[in-house]
Amino acid sequence: GAVVSQHPSWVICKSGTSVKIECRSLDFQATTMFWYRQFPKQSLMLMATSNEGSKATYEQGVEKDKFLINHASLTLSTLTVTSAHPEDSSFYICSASRGRVEYNEQFFGPGTRLTVL
Amino acid sequence: ELKVEQNPLFLSMQEGKNYTIYCNYSTTSDRLYWYRQDPGKSLESLFVLLSNGAVKQEGRLMASLDTKARLSTLHITAAVHDLSATYFCAVDRTGTASKLTFGTGTRLQVTL
């Protein structure tokens, strides 16, 4: 149980285009989903937190107009990188939490590697 | 601002040896997680530590939590090559809808 998928697993795009990444919780309903980015040989940095049906909460320094997050249902969240540039190239990882009483463990997706040319 | 530091950042050890990775965090938290990441992959959950004094073991790995010292350790016993990976600790930011702050990561290389 507690499986999270991401699609696509990797994507290459031209500078200036937009890219959408999907995150799905396959066997549970996720009260909250999180989006992280990870640069090579670095740690994970939380970008934003989203709850179904409400606006995402972005971490300080993350451009909300550039990284659009839509949490359409309890099993699906999407991250759209708008007008992507080479500096947006990174490994994007989502996670989902099912909001258990004792602790809200996050279950991580397999990640999406974005390369912007 | 919560800060989470791990040391060492890189660890090269021979098979069969023991070693400990340390995770220090700067503010109060009662929940700490350990994850493993293989190159090019996402995170695999190893341990969830929910209270002061918690100790959990799985195979050659054992994790502990001292909330008073704001310190968690990940102890490796008789390392094997398959344990080579990057290990992250992450601390739950109390009262913030379970947002995690990740440590800097420790890249472990176990040599034959």
PDB file of C-alpha atoms in Angstrom:
ATOM      1  CA  GLY A   1       0.000   0.000   0.000  1.00  0.00           C
ATOM      2  CA  ALA A   2       0.823   3.740  -0.120  1.00  0.00           C
ATOM      3  CA  VAL A   3       2.129   3.901  -3.677  1.00  0.00           C
ATOM      4  CA  VAL A   4       2.724   7.224  -5.401  1.00  0.00           C
ATOM      5  CA  SER A   5       3.383   7.517  -9.116  1.00  0.00           C
ATOM      6  CA  GLN A   6       4.717  10.346 -11.229  1.00  0.00           C
ATOM      7  CA  HIS A   7       4.477  10.965 -14.921  1.00  0.00           C
ATOM      8  CA  PRO A   8       6.556  11.459 -16.914  1.00  0.00           C
ATOM      9  CA  SER A   9       9.675   9.950 -15.368  1.00  0.00           C
ATOM     10  CA  TRP A  10      11.826  12.176 -17.504  1.00  0.00           C
ATOM     11  CA  VAL A  11      11.241  14.999 -19.949  1.00  0.00           C
ATOM     12  CA  ILE A  12      13.416  17.114 -22.215  1.00  0.00           C
ATOM     13  CA  CYS A  13      12.004  20.392 -23.467  1.00  0.00           C
ATOM     14  CA  LYS A  14      13.090  23.546 -25.206  1.00  0.00           C
ATOM     15  CA  SER A  15      13.584  26.777 -23.328  1.00  0.00           C
ATOM     16  CA  GLY A  16      10.378  28.786 -23.152  1.00  0.00           C
ATOM     17  CA  THR A  17       7.975  25.872 -23.243  1.00  0.00           C
ATOM     18  CA  SER A  18       5.806  24.633 -20.389  1.00  0.00           C
ATOM     19  CA  VAL A  19       5.956  21.197 -18.864  1.00  0.00           C
ATOM     20  CA  LYS A  20       3.330  19.442 -16.748  1.00  0.00           C
ATOM     21  CA  ILE A  21       4.204  16.757 -14.218  1.00  0.00           C
ATOM     22  CA  GLU A  22       1.533  14.548 -12.665  1.00  0.00           C
ATOM     23  CA  CYS A  23       1.618  13.020  -9.221  1.00  0.00           C
ATOM     24  CA  ARG A  24      -0.911  10.346  -8.273  1.00  0.00           C
ATOM     25  CA  SER A  25      -1.571   8.404  -5.114  1.00  0.00           C
ATOM     26  CA  LEU A  26      -2.574   4.992  -6.437  1.00  0.00           C
ATOM     27  CA  ASP A  27      -4.058   3.178  -3.465  1.00  0.00           C
ATOM     28  CA  PHE A  28      -4.962   5.859  -0.957  1.00  0.00           C
ATOM     29  CA  GLN A  29      -6.509   9.282  -0.747  1.00  0.00           C
ATOM     30  CA  ALA A  30      -3.947  11.968  -0.125  1.00  0.00           C
ATOM     31  CA  THR A  31      -5.065  14.829   2.066  1.00  0.00           C
ATOM     32  CA  THR A  32      -1.911  16.720   1.240  1.00  0.00           C
ATOM     33  CA  MET A  33       0.650  16.541  -1.520  1.00  0.00           C
ATOM     34  CA  PHE A  34       4.091  18.064  -1.522  1.00  0.00           C
ATOM     35  CA  TRP A  35       6.439  19.056  -4.327  1.00  0.00           C
ATOM     36  CA  TYR A  36      10.209  19.021  -3.960  1.00  0.00           C
ATOM     37  CA  ARG A  37      13.089  19.770  -6.254  1.00  0.00           C
ATOM     38  CA  GLN A  38      16.551  18.310  -6.002  1.00  0.00           C
ATOM     39  CA  PHE A  39      19.654  19.537  -7.772  1.00  0.00           C
ATOM     40  CA  PRO A  40      22.494  17.088  -8.414  1.00  0.00           C
ATOM     41  CA  LYS A  41      24.257  15.963  -5.260  1.00  0.00           C
ATOM     42  CA  GLN A  42      22.077  18.192  -3.126  1.00  0.00           C
ATOM     43  CA  SER A  43      19.270  17.679  -0.691  1.00  0.00           C
ATOM     44  CA  LEU A  44      15.545  17.953  -1.331  1.00  0.00           C
ATOM     45  CA  MET A  45      14.017  21.394  -1.088  1.00  0.00           C
ATOM     46  CA  LEU A  46      10.303  21.748  -0.464  1.00  0.00           C
ATOM     47  CA  MET A  47       8.694  23.919  -3.115  1.00  0.00           C
ATOM     48  CA  ALA A  48       5.044  23.870  -2.158  1.00  0.00           C
ATOM     49  CA  THR A  49       2.305  22.105  -0.273  1.00  0.00           C
ATOM     50  CA  SER A  50      -1.105  21.490  -1.755  1.00  0.00           C
ATOM     51  CA  ASN A  51      -4.428  20.336  -0.400  1.00  0.00           C
ATOM     52  CA  GLU A  52      -7.255  19.132  -2.574  1.00  0.00           C
ATOM     53  CA  GLY A  53      -9.498  21.930  -3.730  1.00  0.00           C
ATOM     54  CA  SER A  54      -7.458  24.771  -2.314  1.00  0.00           C
ATOM     55  CA  LYS A  55      -4.566  26.920  -3.429  1.00  0.00           C
ATOM     56  CA  ALA A  56      -1.069  25.639  -2.925  1.00  0.00           C
ATOM     57  CA  THR A  57       1.162  27.130  -0.266  1.00  0.00           C
ATOM     58  CA  TYR A  58       4.560  28.002  -1.667  1.00  0.00           C
ATOM     59  CA  GLU A  59       7.813  28.103   0.231  1.00  0.00           C
ATOM     60  CA  GLN A  60       9.718  31.336   0.432  1.00  0.00           C
ATOM     61  CA  GLY A  61      11.616  32.068  -2.738  1.00  0.00           C
ATOM     62  CA  VAL A  62       9.524  29.809  -4.988  1.00  0.00           C
ATOM     63  CA  GLU A  63       7.788  31.677  -7.803  1.00  0.00           C
ATOM     64  CA  LYS A  64       4.132  30.707  -7.758  1.00  0.00           C
ATOM     65  CA  ASP A  65       3.547  32.034 -11.264  1.00  0.00           C
ATOM     66  CA  LYS A  66       6.343  29.902 -12.615  1.00  0.00           C
ATOM     67  CA  PHE A  67       5.504  26.694 -10.789  1.00  0.00           C
ATOM     68  CA  LEU A  68       1.759  26.224 -11.052  1.00  0.00           C
ATOM     69  CA  ILE A  69       0.279  23.574  -8.810  1.00  0.00           C
ATOM     70  CA  ASN A  70      -3.206  22.171  -9.197  1.00  0.00           C
ATOM     71  CA  HIS A  71      -4.571  19.653  -6.730  1.00  0.00           C
ATOM     72  CA  ALA A  72      -7.650  18.526  -8.617  1.00  0.00           C
ATOM     73  CA  SER A  73      -8.631  15.533  -6.508  1.00  0.00           C
ATOM     74  CA  LEU A  74      -7.580  13.489  -3.505  1.00  0.00           C
ATOM     75  CA  THR A  75      -5.414  11.347  -5.768  1.00  0.00           C
ATOM     76  CA  LEU A  76      -3.956  13.804  -8.276  1.00  0.00           C
ATOM     77  CA  SER A  77      -1.736  16.858  -8.108  1.00  0.00           C
ATOM     78  CA  THR A  78       0.026  18.477 -11.051  1.00  0.00           C
ATOM     79  CA  LEU A  79       3.028  20.758 -11.251  1.00  0.00           C
ATOM     80  CA  THR A  80       3.408  22.893 -14.356  1.00  0.00           C
ATOM     81  CA  VAL A  81       6.718  24.559 -14.988  1.00  0.00           C
ATOM     82  CA  THR A  82       5.846  27.536 -17.153  1.00  0.00           C
ATOM     83  CA  SER A  83       8.263  29.102 -19.616  1.00  0.00           C
ATOM     84  CA  ALA A  84      10.975  26.716 -18.557  1.00  0.00           C
ATOM     85  CA  HIS A  85      14.610  27.763 -18.677  1.00  0.00           C
ATOM     86  CA  PRO A  86      17.810  25.745 -18.320  1.00  0.00           C
ATOM     87  CA  GLU A  87      18.098  26.726 -14.655  1.00  0.00           C
ATOM     88  CA  ASP A  88      14.801  24.902 -14.039  1.00  0.00           C
ATOM     89  CA  SER A  89      16.457  21.634 -14.979  1.00  0.00           C
ATOM     90  CA  SER A  90      16.241  19.494 -11.896  1.00  0.00           C
ATOM     91  CA  PHE A  91      14.801  16.341 -10.366  1.00  0.00           C
ATOM     92  CA  TYR A  92      11.240  16.993  -9.208  1.00  0.00           C
ATOM     93  CA  ILE A  93       9.789  14.691  -6.586  1.00  0.00           C
ATOM     94  CA  CYS A  94       6.268  14.669  -5.232  1.00  0.00           C
ATOM     95  CA  SER A  95       5.028  13.076  -2.058  1.00  0.00           C
ATOM     96  CA  ALA A  96       1.598  12.403  -0.629  1.00  0.00           C
ATOM     97  CA  SER A  97       0.338  12.207   2.909  1.00  0.00           C
ATOM     98  CA  ARG A  98      -2.819  10.424   3.982  1.00  0.00           C
ATOM     99  CA  GLY A  99      -3.173  12.363   7.218  1.00  0.00           C
ATOM    100  CA  ARG A 100      -3.090   9.615   9.819  1.00  0.00           C
ATOM    101  CA  VAL A 101      -3.713  10.704  13.384  1.00  0.00           C
ATOM    102  CA  GLU A 102      -0.348   9.758  14.881  1.00  0.00           C
ATOM    103  CA  TYR A 103       1.837  11.187  12.180  1.00  0.00           C
ATOM    104  CA  ASN A 104       1.567  12.322   8.608  1.00  0.00           C
ATOM    105  CA  GLU A 105       4.150  10.154   6.931  1.00  0.00           C
ATOM    106  CA  GLN A 106       4.881  11.186   3.384  1.00  0.00           C
ATOM    107  CA  PHE A 107       5.121   8.658   0.588  1.00  0.00           C
ATOM    108  CA  PHE A 108       7.378   9.679  -2.235  1.00  0.00           C
ATOM    109  CA  GLY A 109       6.926   9.308  -5.958  1.00  0.00           C
ATOM    110  CA  PRO A 110       9.715   8.045  -8.210  1.00  0.00           C
ATOM    111  CA  GLY A 111      10.614  11.540  -9.395  1.00  0.00           C
ATOM    112  CA  THR A 112      10.672  13.348 -12.739  1.00  0.00           C
ATOM    113  CA  ARG A 113      13.906  14.468 -14.274  1.00  0.00           C
ATOM    114  CA  LEU A 114      13.447  17.684 -16.231  1.00  0.00           C
ATOM    115  CA  THR A 115      16.076  18.862 -18.689  1.00  0.00           C
ATOM    116  CA  VAL A 116      15.539  22.215 -20.349  1.00  0.00           C
ATOM    117  CA  LEU A 117      17.666  22.842 -23.427  1.00  0.00           C
TER     118      LEU A 117
ATOM    119  CA  GLU B   1      14.189  28.610  10.680  1.00  0.00           C
ATOM    120  CA  LEU B   2      14.681  24.900  11.140  1.00  0.00           C
ATOM    121  CA  LYS B   3      18.087  23.664  10.053  1.00  0.00           C
ATOM    122  CA  VAL B   4      19.046  20.039   9.727  1.00  0.00           C
ATOM    123  CA  GLU B   5      22.664  19.045   9.425  1.00  0.00           C
ATOM    124  CA  GLN B   6      24.179  15.683   8.803  1.00  0.00           C
ATOM    125  CA  ASN B   7      27.692  14.506   9.203  1.00  0.00           C
ATOM    126  CA  PRO B   8      29.665  13.245   7.622  1.00  0.00           C
ATOM    127  CA  LEU B   9      28.630  14.433   4.168  1.00  0.00           C
ATOM    128  CA  PHE B  10      30.587  11.643   2.561  1.00  0.00           C
ATOM    129  CA  LEU B  11      31.643   8.362   4.038  1.00  0.00           C
ATOM    130  CA  SER B  12      33.768   5.696   2.470  1.00  0.00           C
ATOM    131  CA  MET B  13      33.986   2.510   4.463  1.00  0.00           C
ATOM    132  CA  GLN B  14      35.081  -1.026   3.960  1.00  0.00           C
ATOM    133  CA  GLU B  15      32.731  -3.949   4.046  1.00  0.00           C
ATOM    134  CA  GLY B  16      32.379  -5.384   7.507  1.00  0.00           C
ATOM    135  CA  LYS B  17      33.048  -2.131   9.338  1.00  0.00           C
ATOM    136  CA  ASN B  18      30.687  -0.195  11.607  1.00  0.00           C
ATOM    137  CA  TYR B  19      29.915   3.490  11.432  1.00  0.00           C
ATOM    138  CA  THR B  20      27.417   6.098  12.572  1.00  0.00           C
ATOM    139  CA  ILE B  21      25.811   8.955  10.679  1.00  0.00           C
ATOM    140  CA  TYR B  22      24.660  11.907  12.755  1.00  0.00           C
ATOM    141  CA  CYS B  23      21.685  14.187  12.198  1.00  0.00           C
ATOM    142  CA  ASN B  24      21.392  17.389  14.226  1.00  0.00           C
ATOM    143  CA  TYR B  25      18.442  19.759  14.025  1.00  0.00           C
ATOM    144  CA  SER B  26      17.969  23.224  15.366  1.00  0.00           C
ATOM    145  CA  THR B  27      14.431  23.447  16.764  1.00  0.00           C
ATOM    146  CA  THR B  28      12.038  21.275  18.694  1.00  0.00           C
ATOM    147  CA  SER B  29      10.551  18.358  16.827  1.00  0.00           C
ATOM    148  CA  ASP B  30       9.258  14.985  17.922  1.00  0.00           C
ATOM    149  CA  ARG B  31       9.281  13.266  14.562  1.00  0.00           C
ATOM    150  CA  LEU B  32      12.249  12.334  12.498  1.00  0.00           C
ATOM    151  CA  TYR B  33      12.556  10.229   9.386  1.00  0.00           C
ATOM    152  CA  TRP B  34      15.410   8.456   7.666  1.00  0.00           C
ATOM    153  CA  TYR B  35      15.432   7.834   3.939  1.00  0.00           C
ATOM    154  CA  ARG B  36      17.698   6.146   1.457  1.00  0.00           C
ATOM    155  CA  GLN B  37      18.239   7.401  -2.075  1.00  0.00           C
ATOM    156  CA  ASP B  38      19.998   5.450  -4.809  1.00  0.00           C
ATOM    157  CA  PRO B  39      21.518   7.385  -7.730  1.00  0.00           C
ATOM    158  CA  GLY B  40      18.845   8.668 -10.065  1.00  0.00           C
ATOM    159  CA  LYS B  41      16.053   7.335  -7.882  1.00  0.00           C
ATOM    160  CA  SER B  42      13.571   8.746  -5.441  1.00  0.00           C
ATOM    161  CA  LEU B  43      13.454   8.197  -1.702  1.00  0.00           C
ATOM    162  CA  GLU B  44      12.933   4.946   0.110  1.00  0.00           C
ATOM    163  CA  SER B  45      11.626   5.235   3.650  1.00  0.00           C
ATOM    164  CA  LEU B  46      13.831   3.511   6.215  1.00  0.00           C
ATOM    165  CA  PHE B  47      12.686   4.594   9.673  1.00  0.00           C
ATOM    166  CA  VAL B  48      10.113   6.774  11.358  1.00  0.00           C
ATOM    167  CA  LEU B  49      11.062   7.902  14.864  1.00  0.00           C
ATOM    168  CA  LEU B  50       8.197   9.390  16.799  1.00  0.00           C
ATOM    169  CA  SER B  51       9.375   9.998  20.332  1.00  0.00           C
ATOM    170  CA  ASN B  52      12.357  10.686  22.523  1.00  0.00           C
ATOM    171  CA  GLY B  53      14.416   7.553  23.017  1.00  0.00           C
ATOM    172  CA  ALA B  54      12.909   5.777  20.032  1.00  0.00           C
ATOM    173  CA  VAL B  55      15.147   3.111  18.557  1.00  0.00           C
ATOM    174  CA  LYS B  56      14.397   1.117  15.439  1.00  0.00           C
ATOM    175  CA  GLN B  57      16.400  -1.541  13.667  1.00  0.00           C
ATOM    176  CA  GLU B  58      16.138  -3.131  10.269  1.00  0.00           C
ATOM    177  CA  GLY B  59      18.879  -5.463   9.154  1.00  0.00           C
ATOM    178  CA  ARG B  60      22.254  -3.775   9.445  1.00  0.00           C
ATOM    179  CA  LEU B  61      20.763  -0.333  10.135  1.00  0.00           C
ATOM    180  CA  MET B  62      19.660   1.044  13.465  1.00  0.00           C
ATOM    181  CA  ALA B  63      18.252   4.511  14.077  1.00  0.00           C
ATOM    182  CA  SER B  64      17.735   6.368  17.321  1.00  0.00           C
ATOM    183  CA  LEU B  65      16.303   9.696  18.397  1.00  0.00           C
ATOM    184  CA  ASP B  66      17.195  11.992  21.288  1.00  0.00           C
ATOM    185  CA  THR B  67      14.809  14.916  21.143  1.00  0.00           C
ATOM    186  CA  LYS B  68      16.423  16.676  24.078  1.00  0.00           C
ATOM    187  CA  ALA B  69      19.768  16.759  22.318  1.00  0.00           C
ATOM    188  CA  ARG B  70      18.021  17.293  18.947  1.00  0.00           C
ATOM    189  CA  LEU B  71      20.067  14.446  17.587  1.00  0.00           C
ATOM    190  CA  SER B  72      19.360  11.304  15.628  1.00  0.00           C
ATOM    191  CA  THR B  73      21.852   8.646  14.663  1.00  0.00           C
ATOM    192  CA  LEU B  74      21.869   6.020  11.949  1.00  0.00           C
ATOM    193  CA  HIS B  75      24.226   3.216  12.864  1.00  0.00           C
ATOM    194  CA  ILE B  76      25.549   0.829  10.269  1.00  0.00           C
ATOM    195  CA  THR B  77      26.728  -2.555  11.450  1.00  0.00           C
ATOM    196  CA  ALA B  78      29.038  -4.741   9.369  1.00  0.00           C
ATOM    197  CA  ALA B  79      28.497  -2.752   6.202  1.00  0.00           C
ATOM    198  CA  VAL B  80      27.925  -4.472   2.877  1.00  0.00           C
ATOM    199  CA  HIS B  81      28.273  -3.049  -0.620  1.00  0.00           C
ATOM    200  CA  ASP B  82      24.503  -2.981  -1.113  1.00  0.00           C
ATOM    201  CA  LEU B  83      24.221  -0.278   1.518  1.00  0.00           C
ATOM    202  CA  SER B  84      26.014   2.193  -0.751  1.00  0.00           C
ATOM    203  CA  ALA B  85      23.578   5.074  -1.265  1.00  0.00           C
ATOM    204  CA  THR B  86      22.812   8.555   0.000  1.00  0.00           C
ATOM    205  CA  TYR B  87      21.043   8.725   3.337  1.00  0.00           C
ATOM    206  CA  PHE B  88      18.874  11.639   4.374  1.00  0.00           C
ATOM    207  CA  CYS B  89      17.290  12.471   7.658  1.00  0.00           C
ATOM    208  CA  ALA B  90      14.241  14.731   7.663  1.00  0.00           C
ATOM    209  CA  VAL B  91      12.571  16.537  10.495  1.00  0.00           C
ATOM    210  CA  ASP B  92       8.887  17.259  10.765  1.00  0.00           C
ATOM    211  CA  ARG B  93       8.335  20.983  11.247  1.00  0.00           C
ATOM    212  CA  THR B  94       5.975  20.828  14.208  1.00  0.00           C
ATOM    213  CA  GLY B  95       2.694  22.584  13.655  1.00  0.00           C
ATOM    214  CA  THR B  96       3.161  23.114   9.927  1.00  0.00           C
ATOM    215  CA  ALA B  97       1.023  20.405   8.349  1.00  0.00           C
ATOM    216  CA  SER B  98       3.907  17.985   8.492  1.00  0.00           C
ATOM    217  CA  LYS B  99       6.280  19.814   6.224  1.00  0.00           C
ATOM    218  CA  LEU B 100       9.638  18.134   6.185  1.00  0.00           C
ATOM    219  CA  THR B 101      13.027  19.775   6.309  1.00  0.00           C
ATOM    220  CA  PHE B 102      15.692  17.506   4.923  1.00  0.00           C
ATOM    221  CA  GLY B 103      19.229  17.160   6.085  1.00  0.00           C
ATOM    222  CA  THR B 104      22.200  17.712   3.844  1.00  0.00           C
ATOM    223  CA  GLY B 105      22.532  14.021   3.080  1.00  0.00           C
ATOM    224  CA  THR B 106      25.347  11.557   3.661  1.00  0.00           C
ATOM    225  CA  ARG B 107      26.743   9.745   0.682  1.00  0.00           C
ATOM    226  CA  LEU B 108      27.874   6.315   1.792  1.00  0.00           C
ATOM    227  CA  GLN B 109      30.251   4.272  -0.291  1.00  0.00           C
ATOM    228  CA  VAL B 110      30.997   0.765   0.889  1.00  0.00           C
ATOM    229  CA  THR B 111      34.040  -0.698  -0.734  1.00  0.00           C
ATOM    230  CA  LEU B 112      34.678  -4.366  -1.236  1.00  0.00           C
TER     231      LEU B 112
END
